[in-house]
Amino acid sequence: MAASSLTALSRLVHLTPSSPKSNPKPFLSFSFSATLPIFTSFFTLKLKSSSYSPILSSSSSSASLSSSSSSSSLNSSAPMSYDKQLAAAKKAASLAARLCQNVQKGLLQSDVQSKSDKSPVTVADYGSQVLVSFVLQKELPGQAFSLVAEEDSGDLRKEESQETLERITKLVNDTIANDGSYKVSPLSKGDILTIIDSGMSEGGSNGQHWVLDPIDGTKGFLRGDQYAIALGLLDEGKVVLGVLACPNLPLESITSQHQNTPNGAAGCLFSAQLSCGTYMESLDGSPPVKVHVSNTENPEEAAFFESYEAAHSSHSLSGSIAKKLGVKAAPVRIDSQAKYGALSRGDGAIYLRFPNKGYREKIWDHAAGYIVVAEAGGVATDAAGNPLDFSKGRYLDLDTGIIVTNRKLMPALLKAVQESLKEVALPSL
Ligand code: AMP
Ligand code: MG
């Protein structure tokens, strides 16, 4: 890690230098109610044979597919450890981030690139999904593999997409070769299509499922702004780990007066495991440091985040909520789940998301961010205060919107949200 990055990390006021422990702290030290039902997941792990992707299975016999690390630990006196899965997830998201960074660099340098040309983000999106799926299966051989991800290969199989498929294949093979961790022969176009389709799982409340948004915040990616590779793991319907790679997020607070300093290093990797806390490190390598959400009880000092895109979340509703609460600062508008990452380290204290009526949130847009904030001491609910339920398949069924803050501010925030919802109508899709 660059010295400047280390300095930047140590300057973050909410960070506590520490390293993640493989023996998690006592489970009940977290009173966040949404984590409780994990005790039920210590036992049966039902495996869906249809969700196993065979493309990378050469090192795993079919017999070994009947177990996973979840079912191997049946000791109900200790919380489940997901250390191996977390290490694999960090590696997968980091490698995918490298691919995305290279594509974004090319996109921003190109003077012939039309602003409306979405092909770079398409290529990076598929490439990121392939790399994450590839790395997870390589790092966790012999385990059942189920992935709920945004992309499928349908469009790429069309005649007119063959050039795009070539670009994705080259990009993925170049990234794997440059990394050097995996001695494999280059993937063919057919391999790429098969790996993309490993993400077609429906998720649900049984067994383990990875949940991936290969590029969350595609609009931010195209603008050269924030985006994230967001990867979570569900076990029996609960999010048990999450990783957010945010290549453009400064290592220093984005709400402090020092933001946008010319030498500010960027590129953050947030990681969280159930009952083990949330950590941040730089994407170019640094010791992880434990992060916490803001402790503030005073809404006047509580900066708040929302989507950059007004079409994704009502800015007028959030403005009304902020006014009722007495928030003084202007909203911080950034793309993607980088908002959850920034909140987890206390950059701001509130995240408000109110899509148009009728919009259905997908689990990959929130799973990783949800646990990153929860393990840093925050709370994420829908507008009625219900916990988010990731066990129902690819969608989150919500009562209007998502709100995130610390436990002290949540009662006042909920009250302001309920009042504002009576006054400011959300448009329909
Ligand atoms: P954000 O950058 O926080 O605004 O969220 C980005 C995510 O919003 C994308 O990954 C999309 O899945 C999602 N999205 C796309 N269209 C909409 C919409 N109309 N309303 C709300 N979210 C949307
Ligand atoms: Mg997304």
PDB file of N, CA and C in Angstrom, residues 164-243:
ATOM      1  N   THR A 164     -18.627  -7.850 -28.862  1.00  0.00           N
ATOM      2  CA  THR A 164     -18.640  -7.568 -27.420  1.00  0.00           C
ATOM      3  C   THR A 164     -18.143  -8.786 -26.646  1.00  0.00           C
ATOM      4  N   LEU A 165     -18.621  -9.971 -27.048  1.00  0.00           N
ATOM      5  CA  LEU A 165     -18.199 -11.208 -26.374  1.00  0.00           C
ATOM      6  C   LEU A 165     -16.688 -11.414 -26.497  1.00  0.00           C
ATOM      7  N   GLU A 166     -16.155 -11.088 -27.684  1.00  0.00           N
ATOM      8  CA  GLU A 166     -14.688 -11.179 -27.886  1.00  0.00           C
ATOM      9  C   GLU A 166     -13.966 -10.258 -26.897  1.00  0.00           C
ATOM     10  N   ARG A 167     -14.490  -9.031 -26.778  1.00  0.00           N
ATOM     11  CA  ARG A 167     -13.842  -8.048 -25.889  1.00  0.00           C
ATOM     12  C   ARG A 167     -13.874  -8.521 -24.441  1.00  0.00           C
ATOM     13  N   ILE A 168     -15.015  -9.059 -24.033  1.00  0.00           N
ATOM     14  CA  ILE A 168     -15.139  -9.545 -22.650  1.00  0.00           C
ATOM     15  C   ILE A 168     -14.149 -10.693 -22.407  1.00  0.00           C
ATOM     16  N   THR A 169     -14.100 -11.605 -23.362  1.00  0.00           N
ATOM     17  CA  THR A 169     -13.232 -12.782 -23.216  1.00  0.00           C
ATOM     18  C   THR A 169     -11.776 -12.346 -23.081  1.00  0.00           C
ATOM     19  N   LYS A 170     -11.359 -11.405 -23.918  1.00  0.00           N
ATOM     20  CA  LYS A 170      -9.964 -10.927 -23.862  1.00  0.00           C
ATOM     21  C   LYS A 170      -9.679 -10.209 -22.528  1.00  0.00           C
ATOM     22  N   LEU A 171     -10.619  -9.388 -22.148  1.00  0.00           N
ATOM     23  CA  LEU A 171     -10.454  -8.624 -20.896  1.00  0.00           C
ATOM     24  C   LEU A 171     -10.332  -9.552 -19.690  1.00  0.00           C
ATOM     25  N   VAL A 172     -11.191 -10.557 -19.637  1.00  0.00           N
ATOM     26  CA  VAL A 172     -11.165 -11.497 -18.501  1.00  0.00           C
ATOM     27  C   VAL A 172      -9.849 -12.273 -18.522  1.00  0.00           C
ATOM     28  N   ASN A 173      -9.477 -12.806 -19.690  1.00  0.00           N
ATOM     29  CA  ASN A 173      -8.233 -13.596 -19.760  1.00  0.00           C
ATOM     30  C   ASN A 173      -7.021 -12.737 -19.427  1.00  0.00           C
ATOM     31  N   ASP A 174      -6.993 -11.497 -19.892  1.00  0.00           N
ATOM     32  CA  ASP A 174      -5.866 -10.595 -19.576  1.00  0.00           C
ATOM     33  C   ASP A 174      -5.796 -10.334 -18.073  1.00  0.00           C
ATOM     34  N   THR A 175      -6.954 -10.118 -17.458  1.00  0.00           N
ATOM     35  CA  THR A 175      -6.964  -9.811 -16.015  1.00  0.00           C
ATOM     36  C   THR A 175      -6.473 -11.014 -15.212  1.00  0.00           C
ATOM     37  N   ILE A 176      -6.927 -12.209 -15.587  1.00  0.00           N
ATOM     38  CA  ILE A 176      -6.488 -13.422 -14.869  1.00  0.00           C
ATOM     39  C   ILE A 176      -4.984 -13.618 -15.067  1.00  0.00           C
ATOM     40  N   ALA A 177      -4.506 -13.423 -16.304  1.00  0.00           N
ATOM     41  CA  ALA A 177      -3.068 -13.624 -16.589  1.00  0.00           C
ATOM     42  C   ALA A 177      -2.218 -12.594 -15.841  1.00  0.00           C
ATOM     43  N   ASN A 178      -2.636 -11.345 -15.832  1.00  0.00           N
ATOM     44  CA  ASN A 178      -1.855 -10.305 -15.131  1.00  0.00           C
ATOM     45  C   ASN A 178      -1.824 -10.530 -13.635  1.00  0.00           C
ATOM     46  N   ASP A 179      -2.911 -11.064 -13.094  1.00  0.00           N
ATOM     47  CA  ASP A 179      -2.950 -11.340 -11.650  1.00  0.00           C
ATOM     48  C   ASP A 179      -1.990 -12.477 -11.296  1.00  0.00           C
ATOM     49  N   GLY A 180      -1.992 -13.516 -12.132  1.00  0.00           N
ATOM     50  CA  GLY A 180      -1.018 -14.599 -11.956  1.00  0.00           C
ATOM     51  C   GLY A 180      -1.361 -15.625 -10.884  1.00  0.00           C
ATOM     52  N   SER A 181      -2.499 -15.501 -10.214  1.00  0.00           N
ATOM     53  CA  SER A 181      -2.824 -16.468  -9.142  1.00  0.00           C
ATOM     54  C   SER A 181      -3.325 -17.799  -9.680  1.00  0.00           C
ATOM     55  N   TYR A 182      -3.858 -17.804 -10.880  1.00  0.00           N
ATOM     56  CA  TYR A 182      -4.509 -19.019 -11.375  1.00  0.00           C
ATOM     57  C   TYR A 182      -3.834 -19.487 -12.656  1.00  0.00           C
ATOM     58  N   LYS A 183      -3.308 -20.689 -12.596  1.00  0.00           N
ATOM     59  CA  LYS A 183      -2.654 -21.256 -13.784  1.00  0.00           C
ATOM     60  C   LYS A 183      -3.716 -22.015 -14.585  1.00  0.00           C
ATOM     61  N   VAL A 184      -4.368 -21.308 -15.450  1.00  0.00           N
ATOM     62  CA  VAL A 184      -5.414 -21.945 -16.261  1.00  0.00           C
ATOM     63  C   VAL A 184      -5.203 -21.559 -17.714  1.00  0.00           C
ATOM     64  N   SER A 185      -5.655 -22.433 -18.606  1.00  0.00           N
ATOM     65  CA  SER A 185      -5.600 -22.027 -20.012  1.00  0.00           C
ATOM     66  C   SER A 185      -6.686 -20.994 -20.252  1.00  0.00           C
ATOM     67  N   PRO A 186      -6.457 -20.124 -21.240  1.00  0.00           N
ATOM     68  CA  PRO A 186      -7.420 -19.037 -21.452  1.00  0.00           C
ATOM     69  C   PRO A 186      -8.850 -19.561 -21.616  1.00  0.00           C
ATOM     70  N   LEU A 187      -9.790 -18.811 -21.062  1.00  0.00           N
ATOM     71  CA  LEU A 187     -11.203 -19.195 -21.174  1.00  0.00           C
ATOM     72  C   LEU A 187     -11.685 -18.922 -22.600  1.00  0.00           C
ATOM     73  N   SER A 188     -12.513 -19.826 -23.103  1.00  0.00           N
ATOM     74  CA  SER A 188     -13.084 -19.631 -24.443  1.00  0.00           C
ATOM     75  C   SER A 188     -14.348 -18.769 -24.322  1.00  0.00           C
ATOM     76  N   LYS A 189     -14.874 -18.351 -25.470  1.00  0.00           N
ATOM     77  CA  LYS A 189     -16.121 -17.579 -25.449  1.00  0.00           C
ATOM     78  C   LYS A 189     -17.259 -18.417 -24.851  1.00  0.00           C
ATOM     79  N   GLY A 190     -17.233 -19.707 -25.141  1.00  0.00           N
ATOM     80  CA  GLY A 190     -18.258 -20.603 -24.571  1.00  0.00           C
ATOM     81  C   GLY A 190     -18.140 -20.664 -23.055  1.00  0.00           C
ATOM     82  N   ASP A 191     -16.884 -20.735 -22.559  1.00  0.00           N
ATOM     83  CA  ASP A 191     -16.691 -20.735 -21.091  1.00  0.00           C
ATOM     84  C   ASP A 191     -17.278 -19.474 -20.478  1.00  0.00           C
ATOM     85  N   ILE A 192     -17.002 -18.345 -21.146  1.00  0.00           N
ATOM     86  CA  ILE A 192     -17.470 -17.051 -20.616  1.00  0.00           C
ATOM     87  C   ILE A 192     -18.999 -17.056 -20.493  1.00  0.00           C
ATOM     88  N   LEU A 193     -19.673 -17.533 -21.552  1.00  0.00           N
ATOM     89  CA  LEU A 193     -21.148 -17.562 -21.518  1.00  0.00           C
ATOM     90  C   LEU A 193     -21.648 -18.466 -20.401  1.00  0.00           C
ATOM     91  N   THR A 194     -20.986 -19.631 -20.245  1.00  0.00           N
ATOM     92  CA  THR A 194     -21.419 -20.574 -19.200  1.00  0.00           C
ATOM     93  C   THR A 194     -21.211 -19.971 -17.822  1.00  0.00           C
ATOM     94  N   ILE A 195     -20.075 -19.303 -17.634  1.00  0.00           N
ATOM     95  CA  ILE A 195     -19.805 -18.726 -16.299  1.00  0.00           C
ATOM     96  C   ILE A 195     -20.800 -17.605 -16.002  1.00  0.00           C
ATOM     97  N   ILE A 196     -21.117 -16.792 -17.010  1.00  0.00           N
ATOM     98  CA  ILE A 196     -22.116 -15.731 -16.775  1.00  0.00           C
ATOM     99  C   ILE A 196     -23.425 -16.362 -16.290  1.00  0.00           C
ATOM    100  N   ASP A 197     -23.802 -17.466 -16.901  1.00  0.00           N
ATOM    101  CA  ASP A 197     -25.085 -18.073 -16.535  1.00  0.00           C
ATOM    102  C   ASP A 197     -25.040 -18.822 -15.209  1.00  0.00           C
ATOM    103  N   SER A 198     -23.874 -18.880 -14.583  1.00  0.00           N
ATOM    104  CA  SER A 198     -23.845 -19.437 -13.216  1.00  0.00           C
ATOM    105  C   SER A 198     -24.532 -18.469 -12.250  1.00  0.00           C
ATOM    106  N   GLY A 199     -24.861 -17.267 -12.727  1.00  0.00           N
ATOM    107  CA  GLY A 199     -25.484 -16.266 -11.850  1.00  0.00           C
ATOM    108  C   GLY A 199     -26.999 -16.274 -11.902  1.00  0.00           C
ATOM    109  N   MET A 200     -27.582 -17.353 -12.424  1.00  0.00           N
ATOM    110  CA  MET A 200     -29.038 -17.320 -12.623  1.00  0.00           C
ATOM    111  C   MET A 200     -29.828 -17.949 -11.476  1.00  0.00           C
ATOM    112  N   SER A 201     -29.176 -18.144 -10.350  1.00  0.00           N
ATOM    113  CA  SER A 201     -29.884 -18.736  -9.214  1.00  0.00           C
ATOM    114  C   SER A 201     -31.005 -17.807  -8.732  1.00  0.00           C
ATOM    115  N   GLU A 202     -32.004 -18.391  -8.129  1.00  0.00           N
ATOM    116  CA  GLU A 202     -33.142 -17.611  -7.604  1.00  0.00           C
ATOM    117  C   GLU A 202     -32.958 -17.232  -6.143  1.00  0.00           C
ATOM    118  N   GLY A 203     -31.890 -17.708  -5.500  1.00  0.00           N
ATOM    119  CA  GLY A 203     -31.683 -17.379  -4.076  1.00  0.00           C
ATOM    120  C   GLY A 203     -32.730 -18.060  -3.211  1.00  0.00           C
ATOM    121  N   GLY A 204     -33.186 -17.382  -2.188  1.00  0.00           N
ATOM    122  CA  GLY A 204     -34.222 -17.957  -1.333  1.00  0.00           C
ATOM    123  C   GLY A 204     -33.742 -18.238   0.077  1.00  0.00           C
ATOM    124  N   SER A 205     -34.574 -18.957   0.813  1.00  0.00           N
ATOM    125  CA  SER A 205     -34.324 -19.107   2.252  1.00  0.00           C
ATOM    126  C   SER A 205     -33.593 -20.389   2.623  1.00  0.00           C
ATOM    127  N   ASN A 206     -33.266 -21.202   1.626  1.00  0.00           N
ATOM    128  CA  ASN A 206     -32.553 -22.451   1.929  1.00  0.00           C
ATOM    129  C   ASN A 206     -31.138 -22.428   1.383  1.00  0.00           C
ATOM    130  N   GLY A 207     -30.191 -22.881   2.185  1.00  0.00           N
ATOM    131  CA  GLY A 207     -28.818 -23.036   1.711  1.00  0.00           C
ATOM    132  C   GLY A 207     -28.093 -21.715   1.557  1.00  0.00           C
ATOM    133  N   GLN A 208     -26.940 -21.813   0.900  1.00  0.00           N
ATOM    134  CA  GLN A 208     -26.103 -20.620   0.714  1.00  0.00           C
ATOM    135  C   GLN A 208     -26.197 -20.128  -0.730  1.00  0.00           C
ATOM    136  N   HIS A 209     -26.253 -18.827  -0.880  1.00  0.00           N
ATOM    137  CA  HIS A 209     -26.300 -18.206  -2.215  1.00  0.00           C
ATOM    138  C   HIS A 209     -25.438 -16.953  -2.211  1.00  0.00           C
ATOM    139  N   TRP A 210     -24.536 -16.858  -3.151  1.00  0.00           N
ATOM    140  CA  TRP A 210     -23.823 -15.602  -3.360  1.00  0.00           C
ATOM    141  C   TRP A 210     -24.763 -14.630  -4.072  1.00  0.00           C
ATOM    142  N   VAL A 211     -24.609 -13.362  -3.756  1.00  0.00           N
ATOM    143  CA  VAL A 211     -25.463 -12.320  -4.352  1.00  0.00           C
ATOM    144  C   VAL A 211     -24.540 -11.240  -4.913  1.00  0.00           C
ATOM    145  N   LEU A 212     -24.642 -10.994  -6.206  1.00  0.00           N
ATOM    146  CA  LEU A 212     -23.640 -10.117  -6.845  1.00  0.00           C
ATOM    147  C   LEU A 212     -24.265  -9.032  -7.702  1.00  0.00           C
ATOM    148  N   ASP A 213     -23.806  -7.807  -7.498  1.00  0.00           N
ATOM    149  CA  ASP A 213     -23.997  -6.763  -8.507  1.00  0.00           C
ATOM    150  C   ASP A 213     -22.608  -6.491  -9.081  1.00  0.00           C
ATOM    151  N   PRO A 214     -22.360  -6.931 -10.318  1.00  0.00           N
ATOM    152  CA  PRO A 214     -20.988  -6.845 -10.851  1.00  0.00           C
ATOM    153  C   PRO A 214     -20.507  -5.407 -11.037  1.00  0.00           C
ATOM    154  N   ILE A 215     -21.398  -4.510 -11.444  1.00  0.00           N
ATOM    155  CA  ILE A 215     -21.127  -3.068 -11.361  1.00  0.00           C
ATOM    156  C   ILE A 215     -22.405  -2.409 -10.874  1.00  0.00           C
ATOM    157  N   ASP A 216     -22.394  -2.032  -9.618  1.00  0.00           N
ATOM    158  CA  ASP A 216     -23.524  -1.289  -9.082  1.00  0.00           C
ATOM    159  C   ASP A 216     -23.228   0.187  -9.338  1.00  0.00           C
ATOM    160  N   GLY A 217     -24.191   0.880  -9.925  1.00  0.00           N
ATOM    161  CA  GLY A 217     -23.970   2.293 -10.248  1.00  0.00           C
ATOM    162  C   GLY A 217     -23.373   2.444 -11.642  1.00  0.00           C
ATOM    163  N   THR A 218     -24.006   1.785 -12.618  1.00  0.00           N
ATOM    164  CA  THR A 218     -23.462   1.854 -13.983  1.00  0.00           C
ATOM    165  C   THR A 218     -23.454   3.298 -14.502  1.00  0.00           C
ATOM    166  N   LYS A 219     -24.418   4.098 -14.064  1.00  0.00           N
ATOM    167  CA  LYS A 219     -24.454   5.494 -14.534  1.00  0.00           C
ATOM    168  C   LYS A 219     -23.238   6.250 -13.996  1.00  0.00           C
ATOM    169  N   GLY A 220     -22.894   5.989 -12.746  1.00  0.00           N
ATOM    170  CA  GLY A 220     -21.699   6.607 -12.152  1.00  0.00           C
ATOM    171  C   GLY A 220     -20.433   6.142 -12.850  1.00  0.00           C
ATOM    172  N   PHE A 221     -20.398   4.863 -13.211  1.00  0.00           N
ATOM    173  CA  PHE A 221     -19.245   4.311 -13.925  1.00  0.00           C
ATOM    174  C   PHE A 221     -19.025   5.059 -15.241  1.00  0.00           C
ATOM    175  N   LEU A 222     -20.111   5.283 -15.969  1.00  0.00           N
ATOM    176  CA  LEU A 222     -19.998   5.972 -17.261  1.00  0.00           C
ATOM    177  C   LEU A 222     -19.605   7.442 -17.107  1.00  0.00           C
ATOM    178  N   ARG A 223     -20.036   8.053 -16.026  1.00  0.00           N
ATOM    179  CA  ARG A 223     -19.682   9.464 -15.760  1.00  0.00           C
ATOM    180  C   ARG A 223     -18.272   9.622 -15.215  1.00  0.00           C
ATOM    181  N   GLY A 224     -17.648   8.479 -14.826  1.00  0.00           N
ATOM    182  CA  GLY A 224     -16.326   8.561 -14.183  1.00  0.00           C
ATOM    183  C   GLY A 224     -16.452   8.788 -12.688  1.00  0.00           C
ATOM    184  N   ASP A 225     -17.642   8.559 -12.142  1.00  0.00           N
ATOM    185  CA  ASP A 225     -17.882   8.791 -10.714  1.00  0.00           C
ATOM    186  C   ASP A 225     -17.870   7.471  -9.944  1.00  0.00           C
ATOM    187  N   GLN A 226     -18.695   7.430  -8.895  1.00  0.00           N
ATOM    188  CA  GLN A 226     -18.675   6.256  -8.018  1.00  0.00           C
ATOM    189  C   GLN A 226     -19.405   5.054  -8.624  1.00  0.00           C
ATOM    190  N   TYR A 227     -18.883   3.883  -8.332  1.00  0.00           N
ATOM    191  CA  TYR A 227     -19.557   2.616  -8.620  1.00  0.00           C
ATOM    192  C   TYR A 227     -18.977   1.597  -7.645  1.00  0.00           C
ATOM    193  N   ALA A 228     -19.589   0.420  -7.599  1.00  0.00           N
ATOM    194  CA  ALA A 228     -19.097  -0.588  -6.645  1.00  0.00           C
ATOM    195  C   ALA A 228     -19.293  -1.981  -7.218  1.00  0.00           C
ATOM    196  N   ILE A 229     -18.398  -2.864  -6.840  1.00  0.00           N
ATOM    197  CA  ILE A 229     -18.616  -4.299  -7.064  1.00  0.00           C
ATOM    198  C   ILE A 229     -19.141  -4.801  -5.729  1.00  0.00           C
ATOM    199  N   ALA A 230     -20.367  -5.296  -5.718  1.00  0.00           N
ATOM    200  CA  ALA A 230     -21.039  -5.603  -4.457  1.00  0.00           C
ATOM    201  C   ALA A 230     -21.347  -7.091  -4.382  1.00  0.00           C
ATOM    202  N   LEU A 231     -20.753  -7.756  -3.399  1.00  0.00           N
ATOM    203  CA  LEU A 231     -20.884  -9.216  -3.298  1.00  0.00           C
ATOM    204  C   LEU A 231     -21.263  -9.593  -1.868  1.00  0.00           C
ATOM    205  N   GLY A 232     -22.352 -10.318  -1.737  1.00  0.00           N
ATOM    206  CA  GLY A 232     -22.784 -10.770  -0.413  1.00  0.00           C
ATOM    207  C   GLY A 232     -22.997 -12.268  -0.420  1.00  0.00           C
ATOM    208  N   LEU A 233     -23.139 -12.844   0.760  1.00  0.00           N
ATOM    209  CA  LEU A 233     -23.465 -14.273   0.871  1.00  0.00           C
ATOM    210  C   LEU A 233     -24.678 -14.421   1.779  1.00  0.00           C
ATOM    211  N   LEU A 234     -25.685 -15.139   1.268  1.00  0.00           N
ATOM    212  CA  LEU A 234     -26.850 -15.486   2.086  1.00  0.00           C
ATOM    213  C   LEU A 234     -26.679 -16.894   2.620  1.00  0.00           C
ATOM    214  N   ASP A 235     -27.023 -17.101   3.872  1.00  0.00           N
ATOM    215  CA  ASP A 235     -27.094 -18.451   4.423  1.00  0.00           C
ATOM    216  C   ASP A 235     -28.460 -18.574   5.088  1.00  0.00           C
ATOM    217  N   GLU A 236     -29.247 -19.492   4.614  1.00  0.00           N
ATOM    218  CA  GLU A 236     -30.619 -19.670   5.106  1.00  0.00           C
ATOM    219  C   GLU A 236     -31.392 -18.349   5.086  1.00  0.00           C
ATOM    220  N   GLY A 237     -31.185 -17.575   4.044  1.00  0.00           N
ATOM    221  CA  GLY A 237     -31.958 -16.342   3.845  1.00  0.00           C
ATOM    222  C   GLY A 237     -31.406 -15.104   4.530  1.00  0.00           C
ATOM    223  N   LYS A 238     -30.342 -15.264   5.330  1.00  0.00           N
ATOM    224  CA  LYS A 238     -29.760 -14.100   6.026  1.00  0.00           C
ATOM    225  C   LYS A 238     -28.443 -13.713   5.369  1.00  0.00           C
ATOM    226  N   VAL A 239     -28.160 -12.421   5.314  1.00  0.00           N
ATOM    227  CA  VAL A 239     -26.862 -11.991   4.776  1.00  0.00           C
ATOM    228  C   VAL A 239     -25.812 -12.243   5.863  1.00  0.00           C
ATOM    229  N   VAL A 240     -24.805 -13.046   5.542  1.00  0.00           N
ATOM    230  CA  VAL A 240     -23.797 -13.400   6.554  1.00  0.00           C
ATOM    231  C   VAL A 240     -22.434 -12.786   6.266  1.00  0.00           C
ATOM    232  N   LEU A 241     -22.232 -12.342   5.057  1.00  0.00           N
ATOM    233  CA  LEU A 241     -21.014 -11.575   4.767  1.00  0.00           C
ATOM    234  C   LEU A 241     -21.254 -10.673   3.580  1.00  0.00           C
ATOM    235  N   GLY A 242     -20.430  -9.650   3.487  1.00  0.00           N
ATOM    236  CA  GLY A 242     -20.553  -8.735   2.354  1.00  0.00           C
ATOM    237  C   GLY A 242     -19.241  -8.031   2.083  1.00  0.00           C
ATOM    238  N   VAL A 243     -19.016  -7.778   0.809  1.00  0.00           N
ATOM    239  CA  VAL A 243     -17.809  -7.081   0.380  1.00  0.00           C
ATOM    240  C   VAL A 243     -18.226  -6.005  -0.623  1.00  0.00           C
TER     241      VAL A 243
END
